[in-house]
mmCIF file of C-alpha atoms in Angstrom:
data_model
loop_
_atom_site.group_PDB
_atom_site.id
_atom_site.type_symbol
_atom_site.label_atom_id
_atom_site.label_comp_id
_atom_site.label_asym_id
_atom_site.label_seq_id
_atom_site.Cartn_x
_atom_site.Cartn_y
_atom_site.Cartn_z
ATOM 1 C CA UNK A 1 73.790 -5.293 -59.981
ATOM 2 C CA UNK A 2 76.450 -4.217 -57.682
ATOM 3 C CA UNK A 3 75.607 -1.681 -55.355
ATOM 4 C CA UNK A 4 77.918 0.823 -53.917
ATOM 5 C CA UNK A 5 79.154 -0.191 -50.500
ATOM 6 C CA UNK A 6 77.821 2.474 -47.802
ATOM 7 C CA UNK A 7 77.595 2.704 -44.250
ATOM 8 C CA UNK A 8 75.282 -0.029 -43.043
ATOM 9 C CA UNK A 9 72.234 0.511 -41.000
ATOM 10 C CA UNK A 10 71.558 -1.638 -37.937
ATOM 11 C CA UNK A 11 67.509 -1.868 -38.305
ATOM 12 C CA UNK A 12 66.806 -2.965 -34.836
ATOM 13 C CA UNK A 13 68.695 -0.064 -33.434
ATOM 14 C CA UNK A 14 67.262 2.545 -35.485
ATOM 15 C CA UNK A 15 63.784 0.997 -34.363
ATOM 16 C CA UNK A 16 64.798 1.017 -30.636
ATOM 17 C CA UNK A 17 65.846 4.677 -30.916
ATOM 18 C CA UNK A 18 62.633 5.584 -32.826
ATOM 19 C CA UNK A 19 60.808 3.968 -29.864
ATOM 20 C CA UNK A 20 62.816 5.664 -27.092
ATOM 21 C CA UNK A 21 61.894 9.105 -28.926
ATOM 22 C CA UNK A 22 58.324 8.389 -29.176
ATOM 23 C CA UNK A 23 57.896 6.726 -25.594
ATOM 24 C CA UNK A 24 57.523 10.248 -23.911
ATOM 25 C CA UNK A 25 54.636 11.379 -26.476
ATOM 26 C CA UNK A 26 53.030 8.214 -25.991
ATOM 27 C CA UNK A 27 52.694 8.363 -22.024
ATOM 28 C CA UNK A 28 51.776 12.406 -22.331
ATOM 29 C CA UNK A 29 48.898 11.202 -24.882
ATOM 30 C CA UNK A 30 47.923 8.670 -22.483
ATOM 31 C CA UNK A 31 47.931 10.842 -19.227
ATOM 32 C CA UNK A 32 45.910 13.525 -21.316
ATOM 33 C CA UNK A 33 43.310 11.013 -22.395
ATOM 34 C CA UNK A 34 43.242 9.541 -18.851
ATOM 35 C CA UNK A 35 42.020 13.297 -17.805
ATOM 36 C CA UNK A 36 39.657 13.301 -20.420
ATOM 37 C CA UNK A 37 38.155 9.837 -19.440
ATOM 38 C CA UNK A 38 37.859 11.168 -15.602
ATOM 39 C CA UNK A 39 36.070 14.432 -16.813
ATOM 40 C CA UNK A 40 33.406 12.548 -19.046
ATOM 41 C CA UNK A 41 32.902 9.814 -16.218
ATOM 42 C CA UNK A 42 32.326 12.548 -13.600
ATOM 43 C CA UNK A 43 30.099 14.296 -15.798
ATOM 44 C CA UNK A 44 27.911 11.340 -16.958
ATOM 45 C CA UNK A 45 27.730 10.273 -13.065
ATOM 46 C CA UNK A 46 25.664 13.764 -12.492
ATOM 47 C CA UNK A 47 22.643 11.901 -14.634
ATOM 48 C CA UNK A 48 22.366 9.136 -11.954
ATOM 49 C CA UNK A 49 22.740 8.782 -8.141
ATOM 50 C CA UNK A 50 23.950 4.968 -8.055
ATOM 51 C CA UNK A 51 25.069 2.128 -10.334
ATOM 52 C CA UNK A 52 22.935 -0.644 -11.217
ATOM 53 C CA UNK A 53 19.622 1.555 -11.698
ATOM 54 C CA UNK A 54 16.760 1.012 -13.940
ATOM 55 C CA UNK A 55 16.922 4.557 -15.193
ATOM 56 C CA UNK A 56 19.446 6.742 -17.140
ATOM 57 C CA UNK A 57 21.393 3.061 -18.298
ATOM 58 C CA UNK A 58 23.197 4.846 -21.278
ATOM 59 C CA UNK A 59 24.885 7.140 -18.474
ATOM 60 C CA UNK A 60 25.833 4.236 -16.096
ATOM 61 C CA UNK A 61 27.557 2.679 -19.162
ATOM 62 C CA UNK A 62 29.421 5.779 -20.202
ATOM 63 C CA UNK A 63 30.594 6.718 -16.757
ATOM 64 C CA UNK A 64 31.721 3.059 -16.028
ATOM 65 C CA UNK A 65 33.483 2.718 -19.565
ATOM 66 C CA UNK A 66 35.378 6.236 -19.172
ATOM 67 C CA UNK A 67 36.193 5.281 -15.537
ATOM 68 C CA UNK A 68 38.014 2.054 -16.657
ATOM 69 C CA UNK A 69 39.233 3.692 -19.662
ATOM 70 C CA UNK A 70 40.811 6.156 -17.143
ATOM 71 C CA UNK A 71 42.490 3.422 -14.947
ATOM 72 C CA UNK A 72 44.199 2.213 -18.349
ATOM 73 C CA UNK A 73 45.216 5.240 -19.601
ATOM 74 C CA UNK A 74 46.492 6.159 -16.098
ATOM 75 C CA UNK A 75 48.526 3.259 -15.719
ATOM 76 C CA UNK A 76 50.201 3.497 -18.992
ATOM 77 C CA UNK A 77 50.751 6.649 -18.151
ATOM 78 C CA UNK A 78 52.685 6.286 -14.913
ATOM 79 C CA UNK A 79 54.838 2.920 -16.253
ATOM 80 C CA UNK A 80 55.684 5.333 -19.228
ATOM 81 C CA UNK A 81 56.708 8.585 -17.552
ATOM 82 C CA UNK A 82 58.683 6.900 -14.607
ATOM 83 C CA UNK A 83 60.698 4.836 -16.987
ATOM 84 C CA UNK A 84 61.600 8.165 -18.765
ATOM 85 C CA UNK A 85 62.388 9.585 -15.240
ATOM 86 C CA UNK A 86 64.935 6.927 -14.591
ATOM 87 C CA UNK A 87 66.279 6.876 -18.088
ATOM 88 C CA UNK A 88 66.732 10.694 -17.659
ATOM 89 C CA UNK A 89 68.325 10.541 -14.160
ATOM 90 C CA UNK A 90 70.385 7.284 -14.632
ATOM 91 C CA UNK A 91 73.122 9.449 -16.054
ATOM 92 C CA UNK A 92 73.115 12.017 -13.421
ATOM 93 C CA UNK A 93 72.424 10.518 -10.208
ATOM 94 C CA UNK A 94 73.252 6.623 -11.120
ATOM 95 C CA UNK A 95 71.432 3.394 -11.734
ATOM 96 C CA UNK A 96 70.218 2.717 -8.178
ATOM 97 C CA UNK A 97 69.017 6.128 -7.232
ATOM 98 C CA UNK A 98 67.196 6.404 -10.571
ATOM 99 C CA UNK A 99 65.483 3.116 -9.891
ATOM 100 C CA UNK A 100 64.349 4.269 -6.553
ATOM 101 C CA UNK A 101 62.718 7.426 -7.921
ATOM 102 C CA UNK A 102 61.488 5.321 -10.467
ATOM 103 C CA UNK A 103 59.743 2.780 -8.027
ATOM 104 C CA UNK A 104 58.731 5.799 -5.976
ATOM 105 C CA UNK A 105 56.538 7.355 -9.013
ATOM 106 C CA UNK A 106 55.158 4.088 -9.668
ATOM 107 C CA UNK A 107 53.865 3.907 -5.939
ATOM 108 C CA UNK A 108 52.650 6.992 -5.896
ATOM 109 C CA UNK A 109 50.999 6.890 -9.400
ATOM 110 C CA UNK A 110 49.348 3.343 -8.802
ATOM 111 C CA UNK A 111 47.818 4.404 -5.267
ATOM 112 C CA UNK A 112 46.652 7.389 -7.096
ATOM 113 C CA UNK A 113 45.520 5.791 -9.852
ATOM 114 C CA UNK A 114 43.551 3.315 -7.800
ATOM 115 C CA UNK A 115 41.972 5.787 -5.094
ATOM 116 C CA UNK A 116 40.426 8.004 -8.564
ATOM 117 C CA UNK A 117 39.272 5.039 -10.157
ATOM 118 C CA UNK A 118 37.092 4.067 -7.269
ATOM 119 C CA UNK A 119 35.836 7.335 -6.720
ATOM 120 C CA UNK A 120 34.784 7.155 -10.521
ATOM 121 C CA UNK A 121 33.220 4.160 -9.731
ATOM 122 C CA UNK A 122 31.472 5.664 -6.477
ATOM 123 C CA UNK A 123 33.270 3.421 -4.273
ATOM 124 C CA UNK A 124 33.893 4.971 -0.550
ATOM 125 C CA UNK A 125 37.694 5.285 -0.457
ATOM 126 C CA UNK A 126 38.008 6.983 3.236
ATOM 127 C CA UNK A 127 38.664 4.059 5.017
ATOM 128 C CA UNK A 128 41.522 2.871 2.305
ATOM 129 C CA UNK A 129 43.141 6.040 2.554
ATOM 130 C CA UNK A 130 43.333 5.791 6.195
ATOM 131 C CA UNK A 131 44.070 2.313 6.280
ATOM 132 C CA UNK A 132 47.260 3.381 3.707
ATOM 133 C CA UNK A 133 48.429 6.140 5.971
ATOM 134 C CA UNK A 134 48.314 3.712 8.723
ATOM 135 C CA UNK A 135 50.223 1.213 7.165
ATOM 136 C CA UNK A 136 52.558 3.626 5.880
ATOM 137 C CA UNK A 137 53.183 4.739 9.343
ATOM 138 C CA UNK A 138 53.694 1.203 10.673
ATOM 139 C CA UNK A 139 56.250 0.369 7.976
ATOM 140 C CA UNK A 140 58.230 3.721 8.374
ATOM 141 C CA UNK A 141 58.870 3.017 12.024
ATOM 142 C CA UNK A 142 59.465 -0.317 11.453
ATOM 143 C CA UNK A 143 62.254 0.489 8.634
ATOM 144 C CA UNK A 144 63.196 3.712 9.888
ATOM 145 C CA UNK A 145 67.102 2.827 9.869
ATOM 146 C CA UNK A 146 66.940 1.839 6.153
ATOM 147 C CA UNK A 147 64.770 4.453 5.217
ATOM 148 C CA UNK A 148 67.318 6.864 6.903
ATOM 149 C CA UNK A 149 69.960 5.615 4.772
ATOM 150 C CA UNK A 150 67.936 5.918 1.538
ATOM 151 C CA UNK A 151 66.959 9.484 2.382
ATOM 152 C CA UNK A 152 70.536 10.159 3.093
ATOM 153 C CA UNK A 153 71.852 8.952 0.226
ATOM 154 C CA UNK A 154 69.515 11.285 -1.873
ATOM 155 C CA UNK A 155 70.770 14.283 0.120
ATOM 156 C CA UNK A 156 74.174 13.345 -0.595
ATOM 157 C CA UNK A 157 73.459 13.072 -4.513
ATOM 158 C CA UNK A 158 71.924 17.022 -4.238
ATOM 159 C CA UNK A 159 74.467 18.307 -2.027
ATOM 160 C CA UNK A 160 77.458 16.709 -3.751
ATOM 161 C CA UNK A 161 80.380 16.477 -0.563
ATOM 162 C CA UNK A 162 82.176 14.194 -2.917
ATOM 163 C CA UNK A 163 81.987 12.165 -6.091
ATOM 164 C CA UNK A 164 82.992 8.841 -7.415
ATOM 165 C CA UNK A 165 86.574 8.679 -7.630
ATOM 166 C CA UNK A 166 87.233 11.337 -5.082
ATOM 167 C CA UNK A 167 90.018 10.544 -2.196
ATOM 168 C CA UNK A 168 88.150 11.866 0.963
ATOM 169 C CA UNK A 169 88.471 11.052 4.704
ATOM 170 C CA UNK A 170 85.319 10.610 6.906
ATOM 171 C CA UNK A 171 85.802 11.591 10.595
ATOM 172 C CA UNK A 172 82.901 10.861 13.065
ATOM 173 C CA UNK A 173 82.340 9.331 16.731
ATOM 174 C CA UNK A 174 80.292 6.448 14.915
ATOM 175 C CA UNK A 175 82.629 4.870 12.797
ATOM 176 C CA UNK A 176 85.445 2.525 13.478
ATOM 177 C CA UNK A 177 89.074 2.865 13.446
ATOM 178 C CA UNK A 178 89.529 5.791 15.771
ATOM 179 C CA UNK A 179 86.510 7.818 14.072
ATOM 180 C CA UNK A 180 88.446 8.455 10.714
ATOM 181 C CA UNK A 181 88.341 6.456 7.395
ATOM 182 C CA UNK A 182 90.585 7.066 4.418
ATOM 183 C CA UNK A 183 89.536 5.870 1.259
ATOM 184 C CA UNK A 184 88.678 6.636 -2.312
ATOM 185 C CA UNK A 185 84.920 6.848 -3.433
ATOM 186 C CA UNK A 186 83.851 3.621 -5.704
ATOM 187 C CA UNK A 187 80.186 3.686 -5.626
ATOM 188 C CA UNK A 188 77.282 6.110 -3.780
ATOM 189 C CA UNK A 189 74.380 3.195 -3.509
ATOM 190 C CA UNK A 190 70.845 3.328 -2.268
ATOM 191 C CA UNK A 191 72.154 2.753 1.333
ATOM 192 C CA UNK A 192 75.796 2.534 1.390
ATOM 193 C CA UNK A 193 78.803 4.530 0.153
ATOM 194 C CA UNK A 194 81.595 2.051 -0.444
ATOM 195 C CA UNK A 195 85.231 3.286 0.139
ATOM 196 C CA UNK A 196 88.345 1.788 -1.203
ATOM 197 C CA UNK A 197 90.775 2.175 1.665
ATOM 198 C CA UNK A 198 93.848 0.122 -0.068
ATOM 199 C CA UNK A 199 93.249 -3.058 2.232
ATOM 200 C CA UNK A 200 89.843 -3.810 1.572
ATOM 201 C CA UNK A 201 86.573 -1.981 0.415
ATOM 202 C CA UNK A 202 84.316 -0.626 3.251
ATOM 203 C CA UNK A 203 80.558 -0.092 3.188
ATOM 204 C CA UNK A 204 79.635 2.676 5.188
ATOM 205 C CA UNK A 205 75.540 3.879 5.767
ATOM 206 C CA UNK A 206 74.711 6.899 4.062
ATOM 207 C CA UNK A 207 73.403 8.211 7.563
ATOM 208 C CA UNK A 208 76.500 8.034 9.298
ATOM 209 C CA UNK A 209 78.448 9.529 5.921
ATOM 210 C CA UNK A 210 75.787 12.358 6.206
ATOM 211 C CA UNK A 211 76.695 12.857 9.522
ATOM 212 C CA UNK A 212 80.264 12.696 9.438
ATOM 213 C CA UNK A 213 82.645 15.341 8.379
ATOM 214 C CA UNK A 214 83.958 14.995 5.008
ATOM 215 C CA UNK A 215 87.170 16.318 3.395
ATOM 216 C CA UNK A 216 89.792 15.438 1.011
ATOM 217 C CA UNK A 217 92.615 12.937 2.369
ATOM 218 C CA UNK A 218 95.940 15.275 3.316
ATOM 219 C CA UNK A 219 98.477 15.246 0.990
ATOM 220 C CA UNK A 220 101.821 13.656 2.697
ATOM 221 C CA UNK A 221 104.362 16.172 3.291
ATOM 222 C CA UNK A 222 107.612 15.843 0.780
ATOM 223 C CA UNK A 223 110.523 14.721 2.193
ATOM 224 C CA UNK A 224 113.377 17.779 2.065
ATOM 225 C CA UNK A 225 116.842 15.988 0.749
ATOM 226 C CA UNK A 226 119.770 16.832 3.067
ATOM 227 C CA UNK A 227 122.881 16.053 1.904
ATOM 228 C CA UNK A 228 125.968 15.340 4.415
ATOM 229 C CA UNK A 229 128.646 18.138 4.702
ATOM 230 C CA UNK A 230 131.430 17.662 2.720
ATOM 231 C CA UNK A 231 134.682 19.442 1.410
ATOM 232 C CA UNK A 232 133.114 20.074 -2.178
ATOM 233 C CA UNK A 233 130.361 22.601 -0.183
ATOM 234 C CA UNK A 234 131.086 26.264 0.314
ATOM 235 C CA UNK A 235 131.575 27.457 3.905
ATOM 236 C CA UNK A 236 129.024 29.656 5.417
ATOM 237 C CA UNK A 237 129.624 33.233 4.907
ATOM 238 C CA UNK A 238 131.543 34.863 7.454
ATOM 239 C CA UNK A 239 133.680 32.055 8.365
ATOM 240 C CA UNK A 240 137.205 31.195 7.450
ATOM 241 C CA UNK A 241 138.561 27.728 5.794
ATOM 242 C CA UNK A 242 138.145 25.418 8.321
ATOM 243 C CA UNK A 243 141.659 23.556 9.582
ATOM 244 C CA UNK A 244 142.097 20.351 7.719
#
């Protein structure tokens, strides 16, 4: 039996598309289940004061099980939503900055999940939060230059003074080459903006680009052709014929 030829379906591609469409709903459902688990764990914890007591064992089991379920569901939701945010922003802000947003969401979501899970298990987290805040301050001071370039790159993406492919001129005292750089933007990265100057590819830190005066490259003036005077040209008005 011969079947008519038709458009062949790529089964793996179709499965990948279905999974990509279902991934946000999976993360949203996991987020809702995490909230429900946290609420049930808090409700069960009202029936006892501390874990490993001889009374109210059933409530202790419910509270501990819901706390563990919250940790699992919150982790799944954080991973899925951060990946979805990266895929949405990748076409608008580029792969590098979309990856930075994803890592930032993973960091915030992971830290929040850890703190809430410890609170549900009745573990004091005040010292952990204080230690994390001090560590963040020390890391921020140590990586001040790198972080300034990252945040400057975010500002450049939001303000959009130029785009990839634009021919621009940067003018600032901190730049080399007499304070001016002319080139075509080839990439707006996490920490650097790359310019094609014609002779080479230059990487300029985002913080210096943000502090510089940015404008389009001036167009070269078109030369006006001047032909030498000859006998075939008419004489200026008011003048007679020139003597031969």
